[in-house]
Amino acid sequence: MMSLLSLELRQNLRQTGEWLQLLGFLLLSLFLLSWFLPVDVLAAHGIAFIYVIAILASLLSMDRLFTSDWEDGSLDLMLLDERGFACRIAIRVFAFWLALAGSLAIALAPALMVMQQPLSWFWPLLGVMGLAALAIVFWGALLSSLTLGLKGAHYLLFILLLPLLLPILIFSLGILEALGQGLPVTGPLLLTAAFCLASVTLSPFLTAGVLRFTLQ
Amino acid sequence: MHYFANPTRFSKFSKAVWPYITALAFILLGAGFYSALMVAPPDYQQGEAVRIMYVHVPSAWLAMGIYSLIGALSALYLIYRHPLAAIAAESAAPIGACFTALTLITGMIWGKPMWGTAWVWDARLTSVLILLFLYLGYIALLNSFNQEERGSRAAAILALIGFINIPVIKFSVEWWNTLHQPASINPFKGIHIDPAMFGPLLMMGAGFLFYFISIWLLAIAGKMAARKKMRLRQQQLWKLES
């Protein structure tokens, strides 16, 4: 299992161009925002800007989770192992999440500087982003298996994923708000974690079922 | 229910009851509109503007009810693989999307004079907007496949995933502080609305429901006819080739 995980992780990290694109999108849009917005707006809402743009950036990268393996047929090979398929998918999505969280961590320090926020936000923001990204990649895996091989899969995935993710966005922004005001974060944190747990445990089985049907 | 799972029997039955349901819908809607606009008293705070309620509330009931119906039918389709369930779910979706849009539009018209704003990003309004997006996503996903069956399955799974939004909408007015009032009519807690207003509201609700069933049966019949036509054309092509 660990060897599978490291294999997936290596495959993910070799796609340097994709991750650079994500980092570029994130930093460029934040830079443009900080260029045009007045300083007091930046100081008040900078964290929320970083958060929302990071979520959008991670949505943009979701559709290539299965596409290349589907095109070259290795997804069919994976499917031969009937019982381990869901587990295999869970590992792949988890590796994708690790790579995503890693690239967000790289981008976060410059992003905080661009948006004129104190660097003490680094760890809390990274934690909340990582938690939300966990739910996003597992939901995204399910939806990208549904839209696999479609013409406008990229946009369709984006449109379908956004409404489904609204609860997690609301709860995780609640954590950031409570942190910013120095209030206890237990309530929204538990809700976010529960949502993540549900998506991590349910999504691989559903995704495996959908892929099995699609490839037949 | 198994009796009606046969498409021929179903279309026979729906053809037989359709005129009665449609007539009932128009009678109820006529009586409902008359009593809502003429007979029911104006509100002591909101005046005549309260009459928007007689359209807003029934269409909100239907917006959520139709999504639940689509969810139930999608589950039936995924479990029993019966094409009629998929056809019924798919033909209800555009109607549900229209009722959701109607809910949002009448709500905005009502909110402008009462709250001073047509739109706020609070829990109830946002979650109904998400419901509209779910309907649109469902329709978009359904129509983006070449193979009918793959599209039906994908859309059914999406409908079931999106079903988590229904309790969020229903309880959003109790879980969060919002501008929108909590429900006045609750089977478990009683009816906190004057009988003079409740009667017309109920009539409008029943009228909307029968109107929905009427156009839903039409849409199902249309979709079944379209599929039959496609099958026949395929058979003709095969005959020409051989």
XYZ file of C-alpha atoms in Angstrom:
458
model
C 0.000 0.000 0.000
C 2.797 2.394 0.864
C 4.575 1.484 -2.363
C 1.380 2.161 -4.318
C 1.034 5.496 -2.576
C 4.611 6.474 -3.358
C 4.142 5.357 -6.970
C 1.041 7.529 -7.357
C 2.769 10.411 -5.639
C 5.768 10.190 -7.956
C 3.482 10.082 -10.978
C 1.689 13.151 -9.699
C 4.838 15.108 -8.979
C 6.277 14.360 -12.423
C 3.478 16.398 -13.972
C 5.377 19.532 -13.042
C 3.682 21.610 -15.702
C 0.230 21.018 -14.251
C 1.239 22.046 -10.767
C 3.150 25.060 -12.045
C -0.013 26.074 -13.888
C -1.996 25.853 -10.656
C 0.589 27.901 -8.729
C 0.765 30.416 -11.549
C -3.010 30.830 -11.661
C -3.172 31.290 -7.885
C -0.353 33.802 -7.548
C -1.157 35.733 -10.716
C -4.815 36.271 -9.784
C -3.878 37.285 -6.227
C -1.255 39.671 -7.607
C -3.811 41.269 -9.933
C -6.292 41.579 -7.046
C -3.736 43.238 -4.803
C -2.843 45.571 -7.653
C -6.389 46.841 -8.124
C -7.900 46.718 -4.639
C -7.362 49.394 -1.987
C -5.137 48.479 0.962
C -7.871 48.510 3.622
C -9.979 46.021 1.631
C -6.940 43.786 1.284
C -6.223 43.915 4.996
C -9.838 43.113 5.890
C -10.620 40.375 3.363
C -7.202 39.155 2.195
C -7.541 35.752 3.867
C -10.926 35.110 2.270
C -9.549 36.091 -1.157
C -6.625 33.696 -0.822
C -8.931 30.938 0.351
C -11.541 31.229 -2.391
C -8.965 31.550 -5.177
C -7.057 28.534 -3.837
C -10.287 26.505 -3.891
C -11.023 27.606 -7.463
C -7.470 26.712 -8.501
C -7.785 23.226 -7.025
C -11.132 22.736 -8.804
C -9.447 23.570 -12.094
C -6.977 20.728 -11.730
C -9.547 18.048 -10.849
C -10.526 16.761 -14.288
C -7.190 15.066 -15.057
C -7.531 12.626 -12.164
C -8.563 9.721 -14.387
C -8.413 11.088 -17.937
C -4.911 10.034 -19.015
C -5.244 6.569 -17.493
C -8.568 6.149 -19.200
C -7.094 7.161 -22.540
C -4.137 4.770 -22.444
C -6.173 1.904 -20.971
C -4.403 1.467 -17.650
C -7.707 2.120 -15.901
C -9.033 -1.103 -17.465
C -6.010 -2.967 -16.098
C -6.646 -1.591 -12.615
C -10.245 -2.743 -12.882
C -9.103 -6.370 -13.261
C -8.493 -6.429 -9.531
C -12.169 -6.453 -8.578
C -11.901 -6.195 -4.824
C -9.006 -3.806 -4.548
C -10.336 -1.299 -7.056
C -12.012 1.046 -4.565
C -8.909 0.954 -2.378
C -6.720 1.689 -5.394
C -8.876 4.702 -6.218
C -8.757 5.925 -2.633
C -4.943 5.768 -2.743
C -4.821 7.627 -6.033
C -7.110 10.388 -4.789
C -5.179 10.614 -1.536
C -1.906 11.007 -3.455
C -3.540 13.692 -5.556
C -4.558 15.465 -2.369
C -1.008 15.263 -0.974
C 0.408 16.823 -4.118
C -2.314 19.499 -4.126
C -1.765 20.363 -0.458
C 1.989 20.490 -1.072
C 1.667 22.931 -3.939
C -0.793 25.054 -1.959
C 1.746 25.120 0.903
C 4.431 26.374 -1.494
C 2.145 29.101 -2.789
C 0.783 30.158 0.582
C 3.708 32.180 1.965
C 4.087 34.378 -1.142
C 0.294 34.680 -1.328
C 0.130 35.971 2.251
C 2.846 38.510 1.472
C 1.104 39.684 -1.707
C -2.185 40.142 0.161
C -0.441 42.009 3.040
C -1.376 39.482 5.717
C 0.776 38.483 8.727
C 2.697 35.227 8.265
C 1.197 33.881 11.500
C -1.807 32.923 9.334
C 0.302 30.324 7.504
C -0.414 27.226 9.598
C -4.111 27.808 10.393
C -4.885 28.696 6.783
C -2.947 25.717 5.461
C -4.810 23.413 7.851
C -8.253 24.668 6.860
C -7.354 24.619 3.159
C -6.005 21.088 3.458
C -9.179 19.907 5.179
C -11.434 21.533 2.582
C -9.238 20.235 -0.245
C -9.639 16.704 1.112
C -13.418 16.912 0.685
C -12.991 18.608 -2.696
C -10.720 15.959 -4.199
C -12.893 13.061 -3.036
C -16.129 14.646 -4.327
C -14.249 15.693 -7.433
C -13.099 12.119 -8.022
C -16.712 10.954 -8.002
C -17.850 13.671 -10.373
C -14.887 13.283 -12.714
C -15.697 9.585 -12.983
C -19.233 10.598 -13.966
C -18.028 13.027 -16.645
C -15.184 10.814 -17.874
C -14.626 11.087 -21.620
C -17.203 13.812 -22.206
C -16.428 16.709 -24.508
C -16.852 19.601 -22.097
C -15.849 17.562 -19.037
C -13.670 20.379 -17.740
C -16.486 22.920 -17.484
C -19.197 20.418 -16.638
C -17.166 19.194 -13.677
C -16.701 22.751 -12.473
C -20.437 23.521 -12.723
C -21.493 20.287 -11.006
C -18.910 20.455 -8.253
C -19.499 24.024 -7.142
C -23.047 23.654 -5.729
C -22.174 20.357 -4.043
C -19.209 21.943 -2.300
C -21.083 24.910 -0.903
C -21.664 23.345 2.551
C -17.955 22.676 3.002
C -17.113 26.197 1.823
C -19.576 27.708 4.318
C -18.327 25.605 7.238
C -14.621 26.088 6.517
C -15.039 29.821 6.019
C -16.777 29.723 9.421
C -13.552 28.350 10.922
C -11.510 31.165 9.374
C -14.009 33.767 10.569
C -13.935 32.400 14.122
C -10.124 32.359 14.025
C -10.036 35.948 12.824
C -12.290 37.104 15.679
C -10.565 34.984 18.329
C -13.684 32.868 18.956
C -13.679 29.107 19.671
C -13.488 27.109 16.422
C -14.783 23.751 17.668
C -18.256 23.959 16.074
C -17.362 24.734 12.442
C -14.212 22.600 12.718
C -16.218 19.534 13.724
C -18.765 20.129 10.950
C -16.014 20.467 8.349
C -14.267 17.371 9.636
C -17.517 15.383 9.579
C -18.144 16.407 5.980
C -14.573 15.411 5.047
C -14.894 12.071 6.798
C -18.144 11.283 5.007
C -16.681 12.121 1.608
C -13.432 10.196 2.221
C -15.259 7.056 3.316
C -18.123 7.059 0.799
C -16.647 8.487 -2.379
C -14.100 5.727 -3.312
C -16.788 3.031 -3.400
C -19.190 5.156 -5.445
C -16.369 6.220 -7.772
C -15.324 2.602 -8.260
C -18.912 1.638 -9.084
C -19.315 4.430 -11.619
C -15.965 3.671 -13.295
C -16.794 -0.016 -13.471
C -20.011 0.795 -15.289
C -18.388 3.372 -17.574
C -15.598 1.045 -18.705
C -17.829 -1.902 -19.487
C -46.548 -0.060 -8.212
C -45.284 -3.074 -10.114
C -48.511 -2.948 -12.084
C -47.604 0.431 -13.563
C -43.977 -0.469 -14.230
C -45.099 -1.762 -17.611
C -44.760 1.164 -20.081
C -47.796 0.209 -22.188
C -50.007 -0.125 -19.151
C -48.618 3.098 -17.728
C -49.284 5.112 -20.869
C -52.789 3.662 -21.123
C -53.488 4.647 -17.523
C -51.971 8.107 -17.823
C -53.914 8.766 -21.021
C -57.125 7.816 -19.192
C -56.571 9.990 -16.116
C -54.900 12.945 -17.836
C -58.093 14.882 -18.726
C -59.434 14.601 -15.165
C -56.150 15.712 -13.590
C -55.851 18.634 -15.983
C -59.450 19.696 -15.392
C -58.926 19.442 -11.629
C -55.749 21.529 -11.913
C -57.508 24.305 -13.793
C -60.538 24.303 -11.454
C -58.305 24.441 -8.369
C -56.036 27.098 -9.863
C -59.022 29.212 -10.927
C -60.703 28.970 -7.539
C -57.338 29.423 -5.784
C -56.429 32.552 -7.742
C -59.879 34.016 -7.189
C -59.877 33.409 -3.435
C -56.219 34.449 -3.078
C -56.596 37.708 -4.968
C -60.194 38.659 -4.106
C -61.427 36.860 -1.003
C -58.371 36.513 1.256
C -57.729 39.499 3.541
C -54.646 41.706 3.152
C -51.955 41.284 5.801
C -52.011 43.787 8.690
C -48.331 44.608 8.173
C -47.619 43.777 4.555
C -50.907 44.925 3.046
C -51.748 43.642 -0.408
C -48.185 42.513 -1.128
C -48.778 39.389 0.958
C -50.671 37.953 -1.991
C -47.321 37.044 -3.590
C -47.247 34.295 -0.968
C -49.968 32.353 -2.801
C -47.572 31.804 -5.701
C -44.261 31.826 -3.827
C -45.035 29.186 -1.198
C -46.663 26.540 -3.465
C -43.865 26.845 -6.024
C -41.279 26.466 -3.241
C -43.086 23.331 -2.030
C -43.007 21.953 -5.541
C -39.381 22.946 -6.156
C -38.273 20.825 -3.213
C -40.898 18.134 -3.714
C -39.964 17.546 -7.358
C -36.291 17.244 -6.448
C -37.175 14.652 -3.806
C -39.279 12.859 -6.411
C -36.327 12.858 -8.823
C -34.114 11.507 -6.035
C -36.558 8.675 -5.242
C -37.035 7.791 -8.910
C -33.263 7.858 -9.477
C -32.777 5.434 -6.588
C -35.456 3.183 -8.089
C -33.743 3.392 -11.464
C -30.321 2.543 -10.048
C -31.699 -0.389 -8.041
C -34.151 -1.950 -10.510
C -32.690 -0.598 -13.801
C -36.177 0.148 -15.024
C -36.107 2.677 -17.894
C -39.525 4.097 -16.989
C -38.139 5.411 -13.681
C -35.360 7.215 -15.559
C -37.815 8.671 -18.073
C -40.093 9.878 -15.261
C -37.173 11.476 -13.359
C -35.722 13.113 -16.447
C -39.002 14.619 -17.573
C -39.654 16.070 -14.113
C -36.323 17.943 -14.045
C -37.056 20.890 -16.379
C -40.422 21.447 -14.653
C -38.727 21.451 -11.254
C -36.114 23.909 -12.510
C -38.902 26.242 -13.659
C -40.642 26.077 -10.269
C -37.328 26.788 -8.511
C -36.764 29.809 -10.749
C -40.348 30.939 -10.039
C -39.708 30.623 -6.290
C -36.578 32.754 -6.546
C -38.180 35.387 -8.767
C -41.368 35.785 -6.679
C -39.203 35.807 -3.548
C -37.127 38.647 -4.960
C -40.246 40.604 -5.954
C -41.614 40.072 -2.448
C -38.327 40.809 -0.693
C -37.776 44.163 -2.358
C -40.655 46.001 -0.580
C -40.614 43.900 2.644
C -36.931 43.446 3.444
C -35.714 46.424 1.441
C -33.548 44.180 -0.699
C -34.241 41.666 -3.433
C -31.315 39.426 -2.595
C -29.189 38.595 0.456
C -26.621 35.807 0.655
C -28.198 34.061 3.587
C -28.755 30.381 4.169
C -32.256 29.941 2.744
C -31.812 32.009 -0.397
C -28.386 30.572 -1.139
C -29.510 26.991 -0.685
C -32.485 27.484 -3.019
C -30.117 29.006 -5.590
C -27.948 25.889 -5.220
C -31.070 23.807 -5.844
C -31.533 25.654 -9.135
C -27.901 24.947 -10.061
C -28.390 21.286 -9.159
C -31.372 21.076 -11.488
C -29.401 22.771 -14.273
C -26.367 20.546 -13.671
C -28.600 17.480 -13.766
C -30.088 18.539 -17.109
C -26.658 19.462 -18.510
C -25.127 16.139 -17.473
C -28.080 14.221 -18.870
C -27.759 15.823 -22.284
C -23.990 15.584 -22.672
C -23.773 11.840 -23.321
C -24.117 10.078 -26.647
C -25.400 6.885 -25.097
C -28.784 7.306 -23.455
C -28.162 4.767 -20.727
C -24.858 6.250 -19.560
C -26.452 9.670 -19.354
C -29.396 8.360 -17.349
C -27.133 6.590 -14.896
C -24.759 9.503 -14.430
C -27.649 11.914 -13.924
C -29.332 9.536 -11.445
C -26.147 9.328 -9.376
C -25.797 13.110 -9.457
C -29.417 13.494 -8.319
C -28.767 11.228 -5.345
C -25.570 13.074 -4.385
C -27.369 16.394 -4.656
C -30.138 15.136 -2.422
C -28.118 16.177 0.681
C -29.110 19.727 -0.206
C -32.830 19.120 0.441
C -32.631 18.849 4.270
C -30.204 21.781 4.227
C -32.859 23.920 2.495
C -35.669 22.646 4.687
C -33.918 23.349 7.981
C -31.802 26.332 6.929
C -34.334 28.690 8.501
C -34.007 26.893 11.839
C -30.272 26.155 11.873
C -29.014 29.615 10.939
C -30.140 33.149 11.624
C -31.630 34.296 8.384
C -33.840 37.038 7.066
C -36.332 34.474 5.802
C -39.036 33.498 8.293
C -39.362 29.891 9.506
C -42.151 27.755 8.070
C -45.623 28.691 9.336
C -47.165 25.359 8.435
C -45.678 22.322 10.153
C -47.633 19.073 10.527
C -45.981 18.438 13.900
C -46.162 21.891 15.434
C -49.456 23.208 14.109
C -50.525 25.874 11.670
C -49.567 29.444 12.514
C -51.501 31.135 9.774
C -55.015 32.513 9.738
C -57.667 30.135 8.287
C -58.771 32.884 5.917
C -55.322 32.770 4.341
C -54.643 29.059 4.839
C -57.652 27.947 2.780
C -56.633 29.789 -0.416
C -52.990 28.781 0.116
C -53.933 25.118 0.344
C -56.092 25.439 -2.750
C -53.213 27.005 -4.673
C -50.862 24.279 -3.421
C -53.217 21.545 -4.638
C -53.728 23.387 -7.936
C -49.960 23.681 -8.494
C -49.536 19.989 -7.645
C -52.164 18.822 -10.123
C -50.822 21.195 -12.763
C -47.363 19.662 -12.252
C -48.738 16.113 -12.547
C -50.586 17.060 -15.715
C -47.571 18.493 -17.557
C -45.334 15.780 -16.117
C -47.515 13.036 -17.639
C -47.406 14.892 -20.957
C -43.614 15.134 -20.793
C -43.288 11.424 -19.978
C -45.558 10.507 -22.901
C -43.515 12.740 -25.194
C -40.228 11.220 -24.103
C -41.566 7.684 -24.497
C -42.811 8.502 -27.993
C -39.431 9.989 -28.900
C -37.639 6.838 -27.777
C -40.035 4.635 -29.686
C -39.477 6.713 -32.799
C -35.721 6.383 -32.446
C -35.971 2.593 -32.026
C -38.157 2.312 -35.117
C -35.750 4.412 -37.158
C -32.842 2.233 -36.042
C -34.742 -0.875 -37.079
C -35.474 0.640 -40.487
C -31.808 1.492 -40.976
C -30.798 -2.041 -40.087
C -33.284 -3.416 -42.579
C -31.968 -1.112 -45.299
C -28.430 -2.230 -44.632
C -29.109 -5.928 -44.653
